[in-house]
Amino acid sequence: QVRERLKSQVIEMKEKFPGFRPGLAILQVGNRDDSNLYINMKLKAAAEIGISANHIKLPNTATEADVLKCIASLNGDPAVHGFIVQLPLDSDKPINTEKITNAVAPEKDVDGLSSINAGKLSRGDLGDCFIPCTPKGCMELIRQTGIQVAGKRAVVVGRSKIVGAPMHDLLLWNHATVTTCHSKTSTLPEEVGKADILVVAAGKAEMVKGEWIKPGAIVIDCGINHVPDSTKASGKRVVGDVAYSTAKEKASYITPVPGGVGPMTVAMLMQSTVESAQRFLEKFQPGKWNIHYNQLTLKMPVPSDIEISQSCIPKPIDQVAKEVGLLLDEVELYGQTKAKVHLSVLKRLKNQPDGKYVVVTGITPTPLGEGKSTTTVGLVQALGAHLHQNVFACVRQPSQGPTFGIKGGAAGGGYCQVIPMEEFNLHLTGDIHAITAANNLVAAAIDARIFHELTQTDQALYTRLVPSVNGVRKFSDIQIRRLQKLGINKTDPMTLTKEEVSLFVRLDIDPGSITWQRVLDTNDRFLRKITIGQSPTEEGFSRTAQFDITVSSEIMAVLALSDGLDDMKKRLGRMVVASSKRGEPVTTDDLCALAVLMKDAVKPNLMQTLEGTPVFVHAGPFANIAHGNSSVLADKIALKLVGKEGFVVTEAGFGADIGMEKFFNIKCRCSGLRPHVVVLVATVRALKMHGGGPAVTAGVPLPKEYMEENLQLLAKGCSNLNKQIQNARMFGVPVVVAVNAFKTDTKAELALVVKLAKEAGAFDAVECTHWAEGGKGAIALAQAVQRASQTPSNFRFLYNVELPVIDKIRLIAQKIYGASDIELLPEAQEKVALYTKQGFGNLPVCMAKTHLSLSHDPEQKGAPTGFVLPIRDIRASVGAGFLYPLVGTMSTMPGLPTRPCFYDIDLDTASGEVNGLF
């Protein structure tokens, strides 16, 4: 009856909450036969009822720490509603059973063995605890008799924590008068004879005699004992603690052994699991996070970004992780406010449907700023804290170069920030430092290899590259890959021919072809061109080289586009660093293995916004020579965590013609993800500049055109907005325009932008005030995004990668930029031929163009047309997976201004706070 009732309840749950199932976990240590038997009974019962049961088996070599780690993981798993540790623990190592049972979360302790549940039962808090399954089953059997417990005299024989003691409490709080007896009770027959209700759990065969029992008593026998019986094949039979044959003559009701209390114990375990699932559903909607949001205290005028950030107390990051459904062993804490998330979460959630995918982009940038990062954060705060949707922001990690140079900080501003701001902008978890180390290892390997090849014979190189260790020579894994690349299918170093040895040891790098540079995460103009190899020990081998800023390294782009550790390792190995003198590409796999330096960097970093919504901060590639988007892995994990109805909001660098185009044609092509909505950010003042407004100078008051109403200038500048809306719609994705309002904007100006945006084909256009109001100021934007996400997305790429390189460049130039044609300069023409010959012609194209204009001329604002786009050169990021044509000259090492931001950034040693960011 109990099982059928539970089965109906589970069916009802599933109908009300599709995809939901009560979950039971059984943790076993060792391999005892009796434990296996009991567990199989429980698994079978769970399957019949419709409970999802998971049996976790640890070996008998498991330590107490191993068991506690497993328990912590199950405690944090939202899919587990009931959780038991099968006793006894069969381990070779000493394990404290009490410590283990108390480690189980009380709200999942369906065995009711933890001290907290036992304490609540002893206090009479029956509605707020789990009762051990055997006493609970006994109580259910007593109720089935129809006899009222209240006022009856009850006797419990036995005082174990599992049956006797909790049975006493349970009867007491059901208003019986209870006596507990045990092996030391001298008047046991007399006490038993007084019982209207008798529960025996002493563990002694047929200890209670039939003649002791009060006529008409209810007898519950919890004992399981084996006694000799020559008539049985096994030579023994199972009996209870009560002499059944004589007791049944006096009792009104009696449980048989076996087949009485045992099946009810299992049924009660199932009932407690279903009750736990029901409690979970009362607290949480499946698929909906139970998340605490921070309340903002808004001030006017709006304080500095660092003041706002430091005035808000962030939630402990392990709390954020738990709120979004991450398990304890999926999170690696870096202090109290940031953590790395393991990629294993993707495997766990592989069957979870993805949420809605939103990309934030902007009009062509101007020095006046559009506020993409601020809008990204404001939108997720509105969707989460105000509209109560599951939502994640995925943003790029900022470089420290601009932080100490001209920018002073990044990722939002005002009341829309990733916090703590100083953690976000300074070091974070060291990913950029890992890239610096990996990049410079390659650079060192290139020059060292050239040096050694110039100064040694083939045989000397071979002896050093494949040394004899204890008389044995062996190729390393990376050397095996090089042999395979050369078509040499040998694994024994002694079998290579003289010609094969020469091919193997000589990369024969052409120094003039080296494209790999050293990097540093600091703005340093004096490293833009350097000479290396000046020491006499380098024997005259010197060459001209340069330093780039770390975020421009191809390794950063590889990190951003990888979909796992294995994929990243392969991409790192494919990176082309130079050509041989025969014109063949030389890759990092010919030199060194890098994955070991990047194994932690591949894990996304978890942080939060001011209002407590979760953020992944991961990767920060350039938006000109690279694709300018945060990582594929962060997006994929976030989309699984938010679930089908949730939202993931990510930001694309620069304007829609650059960051968004690359997001679609490179990132989405690589990830296989399909976006639902584009949010296009615009400001009145930036649009006025596109309409022909005067130039602005830092530190000088803005010209009156930007401070006063000027509808004519604004309307003319909306040509850029119009074109960027068309660009987004070209990919088949609905566009919502976010008009980021400033206090100098007039109602007529804001209304004009909204009107012209809708006329240009935007799904909607919304005025936003999130910089000053946080998520509250982006509620209308969030609602528009929700509506747009419900419309069909007919996403399509702009081009087929199989097209010739020139055709792909021409399509982007004509369709996205508005050019009439392209012109390839001689060096670019040579590279097209070279890369096509080397097999790289079918890679996507990543245009390296000024972000300040749709054209190649940064002075041309608005939406210029009819120009010819000059392609100066083309380079390859083979590991990342794209070719990047250079339109003009691209600086990859910023310089410091006259007054860098580091003049203002300092540490308050008394409080430990960072001052001067922003």
Short mmCIF file of N, CA, C and O in Angstrom, two decimals, residues 523-614:
data_model
loop_
_atom_site.label_atom_id
_atom_site.label_comp_id
_atom_site.label_asym_id
_atom_site.label_seq_id
_atom_site.Cartn_x
_atom_site.Cartn_y
_atom_site.Cartn_z
N ASN A 523 51.80 47.67 -20.42
CA ASN A 523 52.00 48.60 -21.53
C ASN A 523 53.44 49.11 -21.50
O ASN A 523 53.83 49.80 -20.55
N ASP A 524 54.22 48.78 -22.54
CA ASP A 524 55.62 49.19 -22.55
C ASP A 524 56.05 49.45 -24.00
O ASP A 524 56.46 48.54 -24.71
N ARG A 525 55.98 50.71 -24.41
CA ARG A 525 56.25 51.08 -25.81
C ARG A 525 57.68 50.76 -26.24
O ARG A 525 57.96 50.54 -27.41
N PHE A 526 58.63 50.69 -25.27
CA PHE A 526 60.02 50.47 -25.63
C PHE A 526 60.35 49.01 -25.95
O PHE A 526 61.47 48.68 -26.31
N LEU A 527 59.34 48.16 -25.83
CA LEU A 527 59.54 46.76 -26.19
C LEU A 527 58.91 46.43 -27.55
O LEU A 527 58.87 45.28 -27.95
N ARG A 528 58.42 47.47 -28.24
CA ARG A 528 57.79 47.23 -29.53
C ARG A 528 58.77 46.72 -30.58
O ARG A 528 58.39 46.03 -31.51
N LYS A 529 60.05 47.07 -30.43
CA LYS A 529 61.09 46.56 -31.31
C LYS A 529 62.37 46.44 -30.50
O LYS A 529 62.85 47.41 -29.92
N ILE A 530 62.92 45.22 -30.48
CA ILE A 530 64.11 44.96 -29.67
C ILE A 530 65.08 44.08 -30.47
O ILE A 530 64.71 43.49 -31.48
N THR A 531 66.30 44.01 -29.97
CA THR A 531 67.28 43.08 -30.54
C THR A 531 67.62 42.05 -29.46
O THR A 531 67.92 42.41 -28.32
N ILE A 532 67.54 40.78 -29.84
CA ILE A 532 67.85 39.72 -28.87
C ILE A 532 69.13 39.00 -29.29
O ILE A 532 69.53 39.05 -30.45
N GLY A 533 69.75 38.31 -28.32
CA GLY A 533 70.96 37.55 -28.61
C GLY A 533 72.23 38.37 -28.57
O GLY A 533 73.18 38.08 -29.30
N GLN A 534 72.27 39.40 -27.74
CA GLN A 534 73.44 40.29 -27.69
C GLN A 534 74.56 39.75 -26.81
O GLN A 534 75.69 40.23 -26.87
N SER A 535 74.27 38.75 -25.97
CA SER A 535 75.31 38.22 -25.09
C SER A 535 76.34 37.44 -25.90
O SER A 535 75.99 36.76 -26.86
N PRO A 536 77.63 37.50 -25.51
CA PRO A 536 78.67 36.73 -26.22
C PRO A 536 78.41 35.23 -26.20
O PRO A 536 78.84 34.51 -27.10
N THR A 537 77.66 34.75 -25.20
CA THR A 537 77.39 33.30 -25.11
C THR A 537 76.49 32.82 -26.25
O THR A 537 76.40 31.62 -26.51
N GLU A 538 75.79 33.75 -26.92
CA GLU A 538 74.90 33.37 -28.04
C GLU A 538 75.67 33.29 -29.36
O GLU A 538 75.07 33.10 -30.42
N GLU A 539 76.99 33.50 -29.31
CA GLU A 539 77.90 33.26 -30.42
C GLU A 539 77.49 33.99 -31.70
O GLU A 539 77.52 33.44 -32.80
N GLY A 540 77.01 35.21 -31.51
CA GLY A 540 76.73 36.04 -32.67
C GLY A 540 75.35 35.85 -33.27
O GLY A 540 74.99 36.55 -34.23
N PHE A 541 74.56 34.91 -32.71
CA PHE A 541 73.19 34.78 -33.23
C PHE A 541 72.30 35.83 -32.58
O PHE A 541 71.98 35.74 -31.40
N SER A 542 71.94 36.83 -33.33
CA SER A 542 71.02 37.86 -32.82
C SER A 542 70.01 38.15 -33.91
O SER A 542 70.25 37.88 -35.09
N ARG A 543 68.88 38.67 -33.49
CA ARG A 543 67.85 39.05 -34.47
C ARG A 543 66.95 40.11 -33.86
O ARG A 543 66.89 40.29 -32.64
N THR A 544 66.23 40.80 -34.73
CA THR A 544 65.27 41.80 -34.30
C THR A 544 63.97 41.09 -33.91
O THR A 544 63.51 40.20 -34.62
N ALA A 545 63.42 41.46 -32.78
CA ALA A 545 62.17 40.84 -32.31
C ALA A 545 61.31 41.92 -31.66
O ALA A 545 61.58 43.12 -31.81
N GLN A 546 60.28 41.50 -30.95
CA GLN A 546 59.41 42.47 -30.28
C GLN A 546 58.65 41.78 -29.14
O GLN A 546 58.60 40.56 -29.06
N PHE A 547 58.10 42.59 -28.27
CA PHE A 547 57.17 42.12 -27.25
C PHE A 547 55.77 42.59 -27.64
O PHE A 547 55.60 43.72 -28.11
N ASP A 548 54.79 41.72 -27.44
CA ASP A 548 53.38 42.10 -27.55
C ASP A 548 52.79 42.08 -26.15
O ASP A 548 53.38 41.52 -25.22
N ILE A 549 51.59 42.64 -26.02
CA ILE A 549 50.89 42.52 -24.75
C ILE A 549 50.28 41.12 -24.69
O ILE A 549 49.86 40.55 -25.71
N THR A 550 50.24 40.54 -23.51
CA THR A 550 49.87 39.12 -23.36
C THR A 550 48.53 38.78 -24.02
O THR A 550 48.40 37.73 -24.65
N VAL A 551 47.55 39.65 -23.87
CA VAL A 551 46.21 39.30 -24.38
C VAL A 551 46.16 39.22 -25.90
O VAL A 551 45.18 38.74 -26.47
N SER A 552 47.22 39.67 -26.57
CA SER A 552 47.26 39.54 -28.03
C SER A 552 47.87 38.21 -28.46
O SER A 552 47.88 37.89 -29.65
N SER A 553 48.37 37.42 -27.51
CA SER A 553 48.96 36.13 -27.83
C SER A 553 47.90 35.19 -28.41
O SER A 553 46.74 35.18 -27.96
N GLU A 554 48.32 34.38 -29.37
CA GLU A 554 47.38 33.41 -29.94
C GLU A 554 46.90 32.43 -28.89
O GLU A 554 45.80 31.89 -28.99
N ILE A 555 47.70 32.22 -27.85
CA ILE A 555 47.29 31.30 -26.78
C ILE A 555 46.00 31.80 -26.12
O ILE A 555 45.14 31.00 -25.74
N MET A 556 45.85 33.12 -26.00
CA MET A 556 44.61 33.67 -25.44
C MET A 556 43.42 33.33 -26.34
O MET A 556 42.34 32.95 -25.86
N ALA A 557 43.60 33.45 -27.65
CA ALA A 557 42.52 33.11 -28.58
C ALA A 557 42.21 31.62 -28.53
O ALA A 557 41.05 31.21 -28.61
N VAL A 558 43.26 30.80 -28.40
CA VAL A 558 43.07 29.35 -28.27
C VAL A 558 42.25 29.04 -27.02
O VAL A 558 41.30 28.25 -27.06
N LEU A 559 42.62 29.65 -25.90
CA LEU A 559 41.88 29.46 -24.65
C LEU A 559 40.41 29.82 -24.84
O LEU A 559 39.52 29.10 -24.37
N ALA A 560 40.16 30.91 -25.52
CA ALA A 560 38.79 31.40 -25.69
C ALA A 560 37.95 30.50 -26.59
O ALA A 560 36.73 30.44 -26.44
N LEU A 561 38.59 29.79 -27.53
CA LEU A 561 37.83 28.99 -28.50
C LEU A 561 37.85 27.49 -28.21
O LEU A 561 37.15 26.74 -28.90
N SER A 562 38.60 27.05 -27.23
CA SER A 562 38.66 25.62 -26.92
C SER A 562 37.37 25.16 -26.25
O SER A 562 36.75 25.91 -25.50
N ASP A 563 37.00 23.89 -26.52
CA ASP A 563 35.80 23.37 -25.85
C ASP A 563 36.13 22.27 -24.84
O ASP A 563 35.26 21.52 -24.43
N GLY A 564 37.40 22.20 -24.45
CA GLY A 564 37.80 21.23 -23.44
C GLY A 564 39.32 21.17 -23.35
O GLY A 564 40.02 21.77 -24.17
N LEU A 565 39.81 20.44 -22.38
CA LEU A 565 41.25 20.35 -22.17
C LEU A 565 41.94 19.66 -23.35
O LEU A 565 42.99 20.10 -23.82
N ASP A 566 41.33 18.59 -23.85
CA ASP A 566 41.93 17.87 -24.97
C ASP A 566 41.96 18.74 -26.23
O ASP A 566 42.97 18.78 -26.94
N ASP A 567 40.85 19.44 -26.47
CA ASP A 567 40.78 20.33 -27.64
C ASP A 567 41.82 21.44 -27.52
O ASP A 567 42.50 21.79 -28.49
N MET A 568 41.97 22.01 -26.31
CA MET A 568 42.96 23.07 -26.11
C MET A 568 44.37 22.55 -26.37
O MET A 568 45.18 23.22 -27.01
N LYS A 569 44.66 21.34 -25.89
CA LYS A 569 45.99 20.76 -26.09
C LYS A 569 46.30 20.62 -27.58
O LYS A 569 47.40 20.94 -28.04
N LYS A 570 45.31 20.15 -28.35
CA LYS A 570 45.52 19.99 -29.80
C LYS A 570 45.70 21.34 -30.48
O LYS A 570 46.56 21.49 -31.36
N ARG A 571 44.90 22.32 -30.09
CA ARG A 571 45.00 23.66 -30.69
C ARG A 571 46.36 24.30 -30.37
O ARG A 571 46.98 24.93 -31.23
N LEU A 572 46.80 24.13 -29.11
CA LEU A 572 48.10 24.69 -28.74
C LEU A 572 49.21 24.07 -29.58
O LEU A 572 50.16 24.74 -29.98
N GLY A 573 49.10 22.79 -29.84
CA GLY A 573 50.10 22.11 -30.64
C GLY A 573 50.09 22.50 -32.10
O GLY A 573 51.12 22.42 -32.79
N ARG A 574 48.93 22.95 -32.60
CA ARG A 574 48.80 23.32 -34.02
C ARG A 574 49.28 24.73 -34.33
O ARG A 574 49.36 25.12 -35.50
N MET A 575 49.55 25.54 -33.32
CA MET A 575 49.91 26.93 -33.56
C MET A 575 51.18 27.02 -34.42
O MET A 575 52.19 26.38 -34.11
N VAL A 576 51.12 27.79 -35.49
CA VAL A 576 52.26 27.95 -36.39
C VAL A 576 53.09 29.14 -35.91
O VAL A 576 52.57 30.25 -35.76
N VAL A 577 54.38 28.90 -35.66
CA VAL A 577 55.24 29.95 -35.09
C VAL A 577 56.24 30.51 -36.10
O VAL A 577 56.82 31.57 -35.91
N ALA A 578 56.46 29.77 -37.17
CA ALA A 578 57.44 30.17 -38.19
C ALA A 578 57.31 29.23 -39.37
O ALA A 578 56.46 28.32 -39.36
N SER A 579 58.17 29.42 -40.37
CA SER A 579 58.28 28.48 -41.49
C SER A 579 59.70 27.99 -41.56
O SER A 579 60.66 28.68 -41.15
N SER A 580 59.87 26.79 -42.06
CA SER A 580 61.22 26.29 -42.30
C SER A 580 61.76 26.95 -43.57
O SER A 580 61.02 27.59 -44.32
N LYS A 581 63.04 26.75 -43.82
CA LYS A 581 63.63 27.33 -45.03
C LYS A 581 63.08 26.67 -46.30
O LYS A 581 63.26 27.18 -47.40
N ARG A 582 62.38 25.52 -46.09
CA ARG A 582 61.72 24.88 -47.22
C ARG A 582 60.30 25.38 -47.41
O ARG A 582 59.57 24.89 -48.26
N GLY A 583 59.87 26.31 -46.53
CA GLY A 583 58.52 26.87 -46.64
C GLY A 583 57.45 26.07 -45.93
O GLY A 583 56.26 26.34 -46.10
N GLU A 584 57.86 25.12 -45.11
CA GLU A 584 56.88 24.30 -44.38
C GLU A 584 56.60 24.93 -43.01
O GLU A 584 57.50 25.47 -42.37
N PRO A 585 55.33 24.85 -42.56
CA PRO A 585 55.02 25.47 -41.26
C PRO A 585 55.68 24.73 -40.10
O PRO A 585 55.72 23.50 -40.06
N VAL A 586 56.21 25.51 -39.16
CA VAL A 586 56.76 24.97 -37.91
C VAL A 586 55.74 25.28 -36.81
O VAL A 586 55.33 26.43 -36.64
N THR A 587 55.33 24.25 -36.09
CA THR A 587 54.30 24.43 -35.06
C THR A 587 54.89 24.28 -33.66
O THR A 587 56.01 23.80 -33.49
N THR A 588 54.11 24.67 -32.67
CA THR A 588 54.56 24.51 -31.28
C THR A 588 54.78 23.05 -30.94
O THR A 588 55.62 22.72 -30.10
N ASP A 589 54.04 22.15 -31.58
CA ASP A 589 54.21 20.73 -31.32
C ASP A 589 55.58 20.22 -31.77
O ASP A 589 56.03 19.17 -31.34
N ASP A 590 56.24 20.97 -32.66
CA ASP A 590 57.61 20.63 -33.04
C ASP A 590 58.61 21.03 -31.97
O ASP A 590 59.77 20.62 -32.02
N LEU A 591 58.15 21.84 -31.01
CA LEU A 591 59.08 22.44 -30.04
C LEU A 591 58.82 22.00 -28.60
O LEU A 591 59.73 21.53 -27.91
N CYS A 592 57.61 22.20 -28.13
CA CYS A 592 57.33 21.95 -26.72
C CYS A 592 55.84 21.76 -26.49
O CYS A 592 55.01 22.13 -27.32
N ALA A 593 55.49 21.16 -25.34
CA ALA A 593 54.10 20.96 -24.94
C ALA A 593 53.69 22.06 -23.97
O ALA A 593 54.42 22.37 -23.04
N LEU A 594 52.51 22.66 -24.20
CA LEU A 594 52.10 23.83 -23.42
C LEU A 594 50.92 23.56 -22.48
O LEU A 594 50.66 24.35 -21.58
N ALA A 595 50.19 22.47 -22.72
CA ALA A 595 48.96 22.24 -21.95
C ALA A 595 49.22 22.20 -20.45
O ALA A 595 48.37 22.60 -19.65
N VAL A 596 50.40 21.73 -20.06
CA VAL A 596 50.72 21.63 -18.64
C VAL A 596 50.69 23.00 -17.96
O VAL A 596 50.35 23.12 -16.77
N LEU A 597 51.02 24.06 -18.69
CA LEU A 597 50.98 25.42 -18.13
C LEU A 597 49.59 26.03 -18.19
O LEU A 597 49.34 27.06 -17.57
N MET A 598 48.69 25.40 -18.95
CA MET A 598 47.36 25.97 -19.16
C MET A 598 46.24 25.14 -18.54
O MET A 598 45.06 25.43 -18.73
N LYS A 599 46.61 24.09 -17.80
CA LYS A 599 45.59 23.16 -17.30
C LYS A 599 44.61 23.80 -16.33
O LYS A 599 43.46 23.38 -16.22
N ASP A 600 45.05 24.82 -15.60
CA ASP A 600 44.13 25.52 -14.68
C ASP A 600 43.45 26.69 -15.38
O ASP A 600 42.29 27.01 -15.09
N ALA A 601 44.17 27.32 -16.30
CA ALA A 601 43.60 28.48 -17.00
C ALA A 601 42.37 28.10 -17.82
O ALA A 601 41.51 28.94 -18.07
N VAL A 602 42.24 26.84 -18.21
CA VAL A 602 41.12 26.42 -19.05
C VAL A 602 39.79 26.42 -18.26
O VAL A 602 38.71 26.42 -18.85
N LYS A 603 39.88 26.46 -16.93
CA LYS A 603 38.65 26.45 -16.10
C LYS A 603 38.12 27.88 -15.96
O LYS A 603 38.85 28.77 -15.53
N PRO A 604 36.84 28.12 -16.27
CA PRO A 604 36.28 29.47 -16.14
C PRO A 604 36.30 29.97 -14.70
O PRO A 604 36.24 29.18 -13.74
N ASN A 605 36.39 31.29 -14.55
CA ASN A 605 36.43 31.93 -13.23
C ASN A 605 35.03 32.44 -12.85
O ASN A 605 34.40 33.16 -13.62
N LEU A 606 34.58 32.06 -11.68
CA LEU A 606 33.26 32.46 -11.19
C LEU A 606 33.38 33.67 -10.29
O LEU A 606 34.16 33.68 -9.33
N MET A 607 32.58 34.72 -10.60
CA MET A 607 32.48 35.90 -9.75
C MET A 607 31.01 36.31 -9.67
O MET A 607 30.13 35.50 -9.96
N GLN A 608 30.73 37.56 -9.31
CA GLN A 608 29.34 38.00 -9.18
C GLN A 608 29.24 39.48 -9.47
O GLN A 608 30.24 40.21 -9.47
N THR A 609 28.01 39.93 -9.73
CA THR A 609 27.76 41.35 -9.95
C THR A 609 27.41 42.01 -8.61
O THR A 609 27.24 41.35 -7.60
N LEU A 610 27.27 43.34 -8.65
CA LEU A 610 26.89 44.08 -7.44
C LEU A 610 25.61 43.54 -6.81
O LEU A 610 25.46 43.51 -5.59
N GLU A 611 24.67 43.11 -7.66
CA GLU A 611 23.37 42.65 -7.14
C GLU A 611 23.36 41.15 -6.89
O GLU A 611 22.32 40.59 -6.54
N GLY A 612 24.51 40.48 -7.06
CA GLY A 612 24.61 39.07 -6.67
C GLY A 612 24.29 38.08 -7.76
O GLY A 612 24.11 36.89 -7.46
N THR A 613 24.20 38.52 -9.02
CA THR A 613 24.01 37.55 -10.10
C THR A 613 25.36 36.97 -10.50
O THR A 613 26.38 37.65 -10.43
N PRO A 614 25.40 35.71 -10.93
CA PRO A 614 26.68 35.06 -11.22
C PRO A 614 27.30 35.54 -12.52
O PRO A 614 26.60 35.91 -13.47
#
